[in-house]
Amino acid sequence: MEKKVTKAIFPVAGLGTRFLPATKSVPKEIMTLVDRPLIQYAIDEARAAGIEEFIFVTARGKSALEDYFDHSPELERKLKDGGKDELLAELHHTYMDSGQIAYIRQHQALGLGHAVWCARRLVGDEPFAVILPDDVIAADTPCLQQMVEAFAETGGSVVAAMEVAPEKTSSYGILDVEDTAGSTLRVRGMVEKPKAGTAPSNLAVIGRYILSPRVMTQLNEKKEGAGGEIQLTDAIAREIDDGQKVHGFRFNGQRFDCGSKAGFLQATVAFGMARPDLRDELMDFMSDVISIQAAAE
Ligand code: UTP
């Protein structure tokens, strides 16, 4: 029987260059979809999957993230005095219990694999989840919960996967799978950002992982991969070469790449439309914009 997954790593130490100049002072993970920062969506998903310990790998300039999870007595008093119970509940939802959250520094942005390795002592000898908050997934059953259920059956490691257009494969970690039928696919190889025309499939790894602690031993080697970075994909690929079991998991849900501007805008519209209090106004606005554009063309 596999151990329960109760720890999750949130690597948030990247430089976020695609969102400059905003990310000069605002961590990407604090940017909001409607009224919640990206990190809140990630935490909610982790909680729904049974995660109890939240490990943030942070960096210089990310203190807004630590503040976000802190208690705010002044705000709380004001909302209580004003009888604003709904907002108060929202505020409480952002709180984390003392000891539930840990922050580790990645002193240099050496890559996602290195960021995960920075948390090795906190993870110990248990399988753990990794969530990249800039991949936001809208789903009836939260994506990580779906993966925890798949992991209970397969053991080993499980990575979230989805099909991407062939011309996009060079932007992702790509899976080489034994069989493409079904939602849980045995992986026989993985390659980070394959050159055009060399991808083993068009199944891309998305920012959700459940990993065996053995992967930390691979990351210890600090081998540089694509872009001169220490890649998580490469460490998982070496695990497969060593005979370890890895599965790709085709999740149910819609993924938004909120690390890119287009993806972030699409997510803003989709999450706005999903909110009953905003939907009608947003729809009216969008149809106006579309008709004005059409008339101008
Ligand atoms: P990205 O590839 O999106 O990089 O990282 P980035 O720095 O966040 O953004 P751009 O590309 O410069 O715009 C994917 C995830 O890995 C984390 C990031 O914080 C993000 O969650 N990461 C990446 C680290 O924690 N450390 C690193 O050294 C690199």
mmCIF file of C-alpha atoms and ligand atoms in Angstrom:
data_model
loop_
_atom_site.group_PDB
_atom_site.id
_atom_site.type_symbol
_atom_site.label_atom_id
_atom_site.label_comp_id
_atom_site.label_asym_id
_atom_site.label_seq_id
_atom_site.Cartn_x
_atom_site.Cartn_y
_atom_site.Cartn_z
ATOM 1 C CA MET A 1 0.000 0.000 0.000
ATOM 2 C CA GLU A 2 1.394 3.424 -1.017
ATOM 3 C CA LYS A 3 1.923 6.068 1.653
ATOM 4 C CA LYS A 4 -0.638 8.882 1.668
ATOM 5 C CA VAL A 5 0.445 12.103 -0.029
ATOM 6 C CA THR A 6 0.288 14.813 2.642
ATOM 7 C CA LYS A 7 3.076 17.205 1.575
ATOM 8 C CA ALA A 8 3.151 19.545 -1.390
ATOM 9 C CA ILE A 9 5.945 21.711 -2.745
ATOM 10 C CA PHE A 10 5.054 25.002 -4.415
ATOM 11 C CA PRO A 11 8.071 26.227 -6.378
ATOM 12 C CA VAL A 12 7.599 29.997 -6.625
ATOM 13 C CA ALA A 13 11.188 31.174 -6.936
ATOM 14 C CA GLY A 14 11.169 31.810 -10.705
ATOM 15 C CA LEU A 15 11.885 35.302 -12.009
ATOM 16 C CA GLY A 16 8.603 35.631 -13.921
ATOM 17 C CA THR A 17 10.275 37.532 -16.770
ATOM 18 C CA ARG A 18 7.308 37.131 -19.114
ATOM 19 C CA PHE A 19 5.328 39.451 -16.857
ATOM 20 C CA LEU A 20 7.850 42.230 -16.550
ATOM 21 C CA PRO A 21 7.590 44.986 -15.513
ATOM 22 C CA ALA A 22 4.768 43.819 -13.176
ATOM 23 C CA THR A 23 6.920 41.050 -11.663
ATOM 24 C CA LYS A 24 9.637 43.536 -10.763
ATOM 25 C CA SER A 25 7.806 44.071 -7.484
ATOM 26 C CA VAL A 26 4.773 41.739 -7.529
ATOM 27 C CA PRO A 27 5.404 37.989 -7.431
ATOM 28 C CA LYS A 28 3.611 36.307 -10.339
ATOM 29 C CA GLU A 29 1.768 34.039 -7.890
ATOM 30 C CA ILE A 30 0.143 37.057 -6.217
ATOM 31 C CA MET A 31 -1.393 38.264 -9.474
ATOM 32 C CA THR A 32 -5.150 37.814 -9.317
ATOM 33 C CA LEU A 33 -7.726 35.954 -11.368
ATOM 34 C CA VAL A 34 -10.859 37.971 -10.563
ATOM 35 C CA ASP A 35 -10.200 38.485 -6.825
ATOM 36 C CA ARG A 36 -7.952 35.603 -5.803
ATOM 37 C CA PRO A 37 -4.224 35.358 -6.318
ATOM 38 C CA LEU A 38 -2.943 32.405 -8.330
ATOM 39 C CA ILE A 39 -1.458 30.927 -5.166
ATOM 40 C CA GLN A 40 -4.895 30.685 -3.525
ATOM 41 C CA TYR A 41 -6.199 28.498 -6.366
ATOM 42 C CA ALA A 42 -3.171 26.236 -5.913
ATOM 43 C CA ILE A 43 -3.646 25.989 -2.139
ATOM 44 C CA ASP A 44 -7.362 25.221 -2.496
ATOM 45 C CA GLU A 45 -6.556 22.447 -4.965
ATOM 46 C CA ALA A 46 -3.927 20.984 -2.630
ATOM 47 C CA ARG A 47 -6.277 21.076 0.370
ATOM 48 C CA ALA A 48 -8.987 19.307 -1.612
ATOM 49 C CA ALA A 49 -6.457 16.552 -2.381
ATOM 50 C CA GLY A 50 -5.705 15.983 1.313
ATOM 51 C CA ILE A 51 -2.426 17.937 1.544
ATOM 52 C CA GLU A 52 -1.605 18.954 5.114
ATOM 53 C CA GLU A 53 1.893 20.442 4.780
ATOM 54 C CA PHE A 54 2.599 23.253 2.340
ATOM 55 C CA ILE A 55 6.214 23.897 1.393
ATOM 56 C CA PHE A 56 7.027 27.067 -0.526
ATOM 57 C CA VAL A 57 10.308 27.428 -2.347
ATOM 58 C CA THR A 58 10.682 31.191 -2.526
ATOM 59 C CA ALA A 59 13.322 33.752 -3.448
ATOM 60 C CA ARG A 60 14.270 37.383 -2.980
ATOM 61 C CA GLY A 61 11.415 39.788 -3.625
ATOM 62 C CA LYS A 62 8.680 37.270 -2.771
ATOM 63 C CA SER A 63 7.782 38.487 0.721
ATOM 64 C CA ALA A 64 4.261 39.458 -0.452
ATOM 65 C CA LEU A 65 3.609 35.722 -0.699
ATOM 66 C CA GLU A 66 4.507 35.112 2.940
ATOM 67 C CA ASP A 67 2.385 38.071 4.020
ATOM 68 C CA TYR A 68 -0.571 36.766 2.058
ATOM 69 C CA PHE A 69 -0.961 33.728 4.336
ATOM 70 C CA ASP A 70 -0.514 35.698 7.535
ATOM 71 C CA HIS A 71 -3.348 36.697 9.853
ATOM 72 C CA SER A 72 -4.562 40.295 9.511
ATOM 73 C CA PRO A 73 -6.082 41.411 12.845
ATOM 74 C CA GLU A 74 -6.884 44.982 11.719
ATOM 75 C CA LEU A 75 -8.748 43.882 8.624
ATOM 76 C CA GLU A 76 -10.519 41.224 10.645
ATOM 77 C CA ARG A 77 -11.698 43.711 13.286
ATOM 78 C CA LYS A 78 -12.945 46.127 10.619
ATOM 79 C CA LEU A 79 -14.935 43.434 8.799
ATOM 80 C CA LYS A 80 -16.357 42.093 12.068
ATOM 81 C CA ASP A 81 -17.417 45.572 13.241
ATOM 82 C CA GLY A 82 -19.022 46.244 9.862
ATOM 83 C CA GLY A 83 -20.934 42.937 9.914
ATOM 84 C CA LYS A 84 -19.228 41.881 6.653
ATOM 85 C CA ASP A 85 -19.508 38.158 7.353
ATOM 86 C CA GLU A 86 -18.955 36.934 3.800
ATOM 87 C CA LEU A 87 -15.742 38.889 3.379
ATOM 88 C CA LEU A 88 -14.633 37.738 6.814
ATOM 89 C CA ALA A 89 -15.132 34.125 5.729
ATOM 90 C CA GLU A 90 -13.040 34.848 2.600
ATOM 91 C CA LEU A 91 -10.317 36.281 4.794
ATOM 92 C CA HIS A 92 -10.328 33.259 7.106
ATOM 93 C CA HIS A 93 -10.077 31.011 4.061
ATOM 94 C CA THR A 94 -6.617 32.483 3.333
ATOM 95 C CA TYR A 95 -5.255 31.676 6.792
ATOM 96 C CA MET A 96 -2.925 28.747 7.356
ATOM 97 C CA ASP A 97 -2.458 27.042 10.697
ATOM 98 C CA SER A 98 0.849 27.679 12.417
ATOM 99 C CA GLY A 99 3.302 24.957 11.473
ATOM 100 C CA GLN A 100 1.358 23.974 8.374
ATOM 101 C CA ILE A 101 3.369 26.130 6.040
ATOM 102 C CA ALA A 102 7.134 26.256 5.521
ATOM 103 C CA TYR A 103 9.305 28.550 3.418
ATOM 104 C CA ILE A 104 12.636 27.531 1.919
ATOM 105 C CA ARG A 105 14.834 29.852 -0.095
ATOM 106 C CA GLN A 106 16.221 29.035 -3.495
ATOM 107 C CA HIS A 107 19.163 31.425 -3.548
ATOM 108 C CA GLN A 108 19.652 31.289 -7.311
ATOM 109 C CA ALA A 109 17.044 30.524 -9.970
ATOM 110 C CA LEU A 110 18.827 27.407 -11.263
ATOM 111 C CA GLY A 111 15.693 25.717 -12.558
ATOM 112 C CA LEU A 112 12.557 23.892 -11.425
ATOM 113 C CA GLY A 113 14.466 20.705 -10.560
ATOM 114 C CA HIS A 114 16.782 22.676 -8.309
ATOM 115 C CA ALA A 115 13.817 24.441 -6.649
ATOM 116 C CA VAL A 116 12.246 21.072 -5.803
ATOM 117 C CA TRP A 117 15.595 19.760 -4.512
ATOM 118 C CA CYS A 118 15.799 22.747 -2.121
ATOM 119 C CA ALA A 119 12.841 21.197 -0.220
ATOM 120 C CA ARG A 120 14.432 17.722 0.135
ATOM 121 C CA ARG A 121 14.837 17.806 3.922
ATOM 122 C CA LEU A 122 11.227 18.837 4.483
ATOM 123 C CA VAL A 123 9.938 16.115 2.211
ATOM 124 C CA GLY A 124 11.907 13.307 3.853
ATOM 125 C CA ASP A 125 11.065 9.773 2.837
ATOM 126 C CA GLU A 126 7.493 10.222 1.623
ATOM 127 C CA PRO A 127 5.871 10.624 -1.768
ATOM 128 C CA PHE A 128 5.067 14.301 -2.278
ATOM 129 C CA ALA A 129 3.136 16.542 -4.650
ATOM 130 C CA VAL A 130 4.516 19.461 -6.666
ATOM 131 C CA ILE A 131 2.140 22.187 -7.826
ATOM 132 C CA LEU A 132 3.154 25.003 -10.166
ATOM 133 C CA PRO A 133 0.703 27.783 -9.319
ATOM 134 C CA ASP A 134 0.954 29.386 -12.757
ATOM 135 C CA ASP A 135 -0.746 26.333 -14.264
ATOM 136 C CA VAL A 136 -4.349 26.898 -13.196
ATOM 137 C CA ILE A 137 -6.747 24.018 -13.825
ATOM 138 C CA ALA A 138 -10.520 24.475 -13.707
ATOM 139 C CA ALA A 139 -12.101 21.087 -12.977
ATOM 140 C CA ASP A 140 -15.128 19.590 -11.227
ATOM 141 C CA THR A 141 -12.829 17.288 -9.256
ATOM 142 C CA PRO A 142 -9.634 19.253 -8.572
ATOM 143 C CA CYS A 143 -6.738 17.951 -10.692
ATOM 144 C CA LEU A 144 -4.451 16.968 -7.808
ATOM 145 C CA GLN A 145 -7.280 15.022 -6.190
ATOM 146 C CA GLN A 146 -7.753 13.082 -9.446
ATOM 147 C CA MET A 147 -4.010 12.374 -9.422
ATOM 148 C CA VAL A 148 -3.950 11.253 -5.782
ATOM 149 C CA GLU A 149 -6.689 8.756 -6.649
ATOM 150 C CA ALA A 150 -4.705 7.505 -9.670
ATOM 151 C CA PHE A 151 -1.538 7.280 -7.539
ATOM 152 C CA ALA A 152 -3.341 5.125 -4.955
ATOM 153 C CA GLU A 153 -3.790 2.568 -7.757
ATOM 154 C CA THR A 154 -0.472 2.860 -9.598
ATOM 155 C CA GLY A 155 2.131 3.844 -6.969
ATOM 156 C CA GLY A 156 5.484 5.070 -8.333
ATOM 157 C CA SER A 157 5.231 8.636 -9.662
ATOM 158 C CA VAL A 158 2.394 10.344 -11.524
ATOM 159 C CA VAL A 159 2.698 13.445 -13.720
ATOM 160 C CA ALA A 160 -0.213 15.445 -15.145
ATOM 161 C CA ALA A 161 -0.341 15.312 -18.928
ATOM 162 C CA MET A 162 -2.322 16.860 -21.746
ATOM 163 C CA GLU A 163 -2.162 16.928 -25.528
ATOM 164 C CA VAL A 164 -0.662 20.069 -27.082
ATOM 165 C CA ALA A 165 -0.377 21.147 -30.714
ATOM 166 C CA PRO A 166 2.725 19.599 -32.394
ATOM 167 C CA GLU A 167 4.288 23.061 -32.902
ATOM 168 C CA LYS A 168 4.055 23.693 -29.134
ATOM 169 C CA THR A 169 5.896 20.553 -27.983
ATOM 170 C CA SER A 170 9.245 22.380 -27.833
ATOM 171 C CA SER A 171 7.910 24.508 -24.940
ATOM 172 C CA TYR A 172 7.112 21.543 -22.656
ATOM 173 C CA GLY A 173 8.394 18.355 -21.077
ATOM 174 C CA ILE A 174 7.098 15.651 -23.443
ATOM 175 C CA LEU A 175 6.205 12.057 -22.591
ATOM 176 C CA ASP A 176 7.140 8.911 -24.462
ATOM 177 C CA VAL A 177 4.320 6.515 -23.522
ATOM 178 C CA GLU A 178 3.833 2.791 -24.058
ATOM 179 C CA ASP A 179 0.175 3.097 -24.978
ATOM 180 C CA THR A 180 -2.031 6.147 -25.566
ATOM 181 C CA ALA A 181 -5.358 4.584 -24.532
ATOM 182 C CA GLY A 182 -7.002 5.536 -21.231
ATOM 183 C CA SER A 183 -6.228 8.216 -18.688
ATOM 184 C CA THR A 184 -3.282 6.575 -16.876
ATOM 185 C CA LEU A 185 -0.381 5.949 -19.250
ATOM 186 C CA ARG A 186 2.850 4.103 -18.469
ATOM 187 C CA VAL A 187 5.779 6.361 -19.373
ATOM 188 C CA ARG A 188 8.969 4.929 -20.868
ATOM 189 C CA GLY A 189 10.812 8.223 -21.358
ATOM 190 C CA MET A 190 10.540 11.998 -20.962
ATOM 191 C CA VAL A 191 12.310 14.843 -22.704
ATOM 192 C CA GLU A 192 12.359 18.525 -21.735
ATOM 193 C CA LYS A 193 11.727 21.004 -24.559
ATOM 194 C CA PRO A 194 12.500 18.660 -27.484
ATOM 195 C CA LYS A 195 13.746 20.330 -30.664
ATOM 196 C CA ALA A 196 11.141 20.749 -33.428
ATOM 197 C CA GLY A 197 10.357 17.442 -35.115
ATOM 198 C CA THR A 198 11.966 15.268 -32.408
ATOM 199 C CA ALA A 199 9.171 15.054 -29.801
ATOM 200 C CA PRO A 200 8.250 11.436 -28.927
ATOM 201 C CA SER A 201 4.534 12.416 -28.731
ATOM 202 C CA ASN A 202 2.400 15.491 -28.234
ATOM 203 C CA LEU A 203 1.628 14.632 -24.605
ATOM 204 C CA ALA A 204 2.987 17.472 -22.495
ATOM 205 C CA VAL A 205 3.680 17.501 -18.767
ATOM 206 C CA ILE A 206 1.596 20.113 -16.937
ATOM 207 C CA GLY A 207 2.492 21.618 -13.559
ATOM 208 C CA ARG A 208 1.192 18.868 -11.240
ATOM 209 C CA TYR A 209 3.308 15.957 -10.053
ATOM 210 C CA ILE A 210 3.206 13.227 -7.426
ATOM 211 C CA LEU A 211 6.761 12.052 -6.990
ATOM 212 C CA SER A 212 8.623 9.335 -5.221
ATOM 213 C CA PRO A 213 11.223 10.755 -2.768
ATOM 214 C CA ARG A 214 13.863 8.864 -4.788
ATOM 215 C CA VAL A 215 13.773 11.694 -7.320
ATOM 216 C CA MET A 216 15.690 13.836 -4.802
ATOM 217 C CA THR A 217 18.673 11.491 -5.203
ATOM 218 C CA GLN A 218 18.618 12.187 -8.945
ATOM 219 C CA LEU A 219 18.362 15.923 -8.300
ATOM 220 C CA ASN A 220 21.387 15.716 -5.964
ATOM 221 C CA GLU A 221 23.500 15.296 -9.077
ATOM 222 C CA LYS A 222 22.551 18.830 -10.201
ATOM 223 C CA LYS A 223 22.873 18.016 -13.894
ATOM 224 C CA GLU A 224 22.081 20.911 -16.206
ATOM 225 C CA GLY A 225 19.533 20.306 -18.938
ATOM 226 C CA ALA A 226 17.578 22.380 -21.473
ATOM 227 C CA GLY A 227 18.270 26.119 -21.192
ATOM 228 C CA GLY A 228 21.199 25.443 -18.820
ATOM 229 C CA GLU A 229 18.683 24.794 -15.990
ATOM 230 C CA ILE A 230 18.389 21.852 -13.614
ATOM 231 C CA GLN A 231 15.240 20.269 -14.985
ATOM 232 C CA LEU A 232 12.737 18.217 -12.994
ATOM 233 C CA THR A 233 11.818 16.345 -16.185
ATOM 234 C CA ASP A 234 15.390 15.062 -16.567
ATOM 235 C CA ALA A 235 15.478 13.728 -12.995
ATOM 236 C CA ILE A 236 12.174 11.876 -13.519
ATOM 237 C CA ALA A 237 13.470 10.531 -16.851
ATOM 238 C CA ARG A 238 16.537 9.107 -15.064
ATOM 239 C CA GLU A 239 14.220 7.429 -12.565
ATOM 240 C CA ILE A 240 12.505 5.672 -15.483
ATOM 241 C CA ASP A 241 15.907 4.595 -16.839
ATOM 242 C CA ASP A 242 16.615 3.104 -13.399
ATOM 243 C CA GLY A 243 13.474 0.988 -13.736
ATOM 244 C CA GLN A 244 11.143 3.109 -11.582
ATOM 245 C CA LYS A 245 7.446 3.321 -12.418
ATOM 246 C CA VAL A 246 6.138 6.637 -13.784
ATOM 247 C CA HIS A 247 2.668 7.269 -15.176
ATOM 248 C CA GLY A 248 1.294 10.169 -17.169
ATOM 249 C CA PHE A 249 -2.194 11.116 -16.055
ATOM 250 C CA ARG A 250 -4.618 12.709 -18.495
ATOM 251 C CA PHE A 251 -6.718 14.813 -16.127
ATOM 252 C CA ASN A 252 -10.264 16.044 -16.623
ATOM 253 C CA GLY A 253 -10.363 19.825 -16.639
ATOM 254 C CA GLN A 254 -9.311 22.943 -18.483
ATOM 255 C CA ARG A 255 -5.768 24.148 -17.988
ATOM 256 C CA PHE A 256 -4.750 27.791 -18.297
ATOM 257 C CA ASP A 257 -1.106 28.733 -18.733
ATOM 258 C CA CYS A 258 -1.112 31.731 -16.421
ATOM 259 C CA GLY A 259 2.658 32.074 -16.830
ATOM 260 C CA SER A 260 1.919 33.570 -20.256
ATOM 261 C CA LYS A 261 0.020 36.764 -20.957
ATOM 262 C CA ALA A 262 -2.476 35.178 -23.361
ATOM 263 C CA GLY A 263 -3.179 32.325 -20.930
ATOM 264 C CA PHE A 264 -3.621 34.714 -18.028
ATOM 265 C CA LEU A 265 -6.133 36.832 -19.977
ATOM 266 C CA GLN A 266 -8.062 33.738 -21.062
ATOM 267 C CA ALA A 267 -8.222 32.520 -17.461
ATOM 268 C CA THR A 268 -9.436 35.932 -16.295
ATOM 269 C CA VAL A 269 -12.315 35.816 -18.770
ATOM 270 C CA ALA A 270 -13.159 32.150 -18.009
ATOM 271 C CA PHE A 271 -13.119 32.610 -14.231
ATOM 272 C CA GLY A 272 -15.067 35.884 -14.531
ATOM 273 C CA MET A 273 -17.712 34.125 -16.645
ATOM 274 C CA ALA A 274 -17.980 31.353 -14.056
ATOM 275 C CA ARG A 275 -18.974 33.885 -11.400
ATOM 276 C CA PRO A 276 -22.743 34.487 -11.237
ATOM 277 C CA ASP A 277 -22.218 38.027 -9.885
ATOM 278 C CA LEU A 278 -20.028 39.054 -12.850
ATOM 279 C CA ARG A 279 -21.202 36.915 -15.737
ATOM 280 C CA ASP A 280 -23.921 39.086 -17.289
ATOM 281 C CA GLU A 281 -21.969 42.319 -17.140
ATOM 282 C CA LEU A 282 -18.893 40.642 -18.595
ATOM 283 C CA MET A 283 -20.910 38.997 -21.401
ATOM 284 C CA ASP A 284 -22.494 42.357 -22.354
ATOM 285 C CA PHE A 285 -19.107 44.010 -22.351
ATOM 286 C CA MET A 286 -17.524 41.320 -24.506
ATOM 287 C CA SER A 287 -20.300 41.322 -27.085
ATOM 288 C CA ASP A 288 -19.968 45.137 -27.318
ATOM 289 C CA VAL A 289 -16.221 44.864 -27.811
ATOM 290 C CA ILE A 290 -16.645 42.170 -30.463
ATOM 291 C CA SER A 291 -19.263 44.175 -32.407
ATOM 292 C CA ILE A 292 -17.117 47.321 -32.308
ATOM 293 C CA GLN A 293 -14.124 45.322 -33.564
ATOM 294 C CA ALA A 294 -16.189 43.665 -36.311
ATOM 295 C CA ALA A 295 -17.575 47.041 -37.448
ATOM 296 C CA ALA A 296 -14.071 48.519 -37.600
ATOM 297 C CA GLU A 297 -12.740 45.696 -39.841
HETATM 298 P P1 UTP B 1 8.800 29.148 -15.433
HETATM 299 O O1 UTP B 1 9.429 28.330 -16.475
HETATM 300 O O2 UTP B 1 7.410 29.630 -15.694
HETATM 301 O O3 UTP B 1 9.743 30.372 -15.116
HETATM 302 O O4 UTP B 1 8.846 28.316 -14.089
HETATM 303 P P2 UTP B 1 9.417 31.725 -14.360
HETATM 304 O O5 UTP B 1 10.688 32.297 -13.890
HETATM 305 O O6 UTP B 1 8.367 31.522 -13.297
HETATM 306 O O7 UTP B 1 8.763 32.657 -15.468
HETATM 307 P P3 UTP B 1 9.379 33.281 -16.838
HETATM 308 O O8 UTP B 1 9.504 32.111 -17.783
HETATM 309 O O9 UTP B 1 10.679 33.959 -16.533
HETATM 310 O O10 UTP B 1 8.312 34.250 -17.252
HETATM 311 C C1 UTP B 1 7.919 27.305 -13.798
HETATM 312 C C2 UTP B 1 7.748 27.205 -12.294
HETATM 313 O O11 UTP B 1 8.980 26.860 -11.681
HETATM 314 C C3 UTP B 1 9.347 27.817 -10.693
HETATM 315 C C4 UTP B 1 8.591 29.082 -11.084
HETATM 316 O O12 UTP B 1 8.400 29.912 -9.959
HETATM 317 C C5 UTP B 1 7.298 28.516 -11.643
HETATM 318 O O13 UTP B 1 6.385 28.172 -10.606
HETATM 319 N N1 UTP B 1 10.819 27.977 -10.716
HETATM 320 C C6 UTP B 1 11.477 28.039 -11.909
HETATM 321 C C7 UTP B 1 11.513 28.057 -9.520
HETATM 322 O O14 UTP B 1 10.922 28.005 -8.413
HETATM 323 N N2 UTP B 1 12.868 28.201 -9.571
HETATM 324 C C8 UTP B 1 13.560 28.257 -10.732
HETATM 325 O O15 UTP B 1 14.806 28.369 -10.694
HETATM 326 C C9 UTP B 1 12.840 28.179 -11.929
#
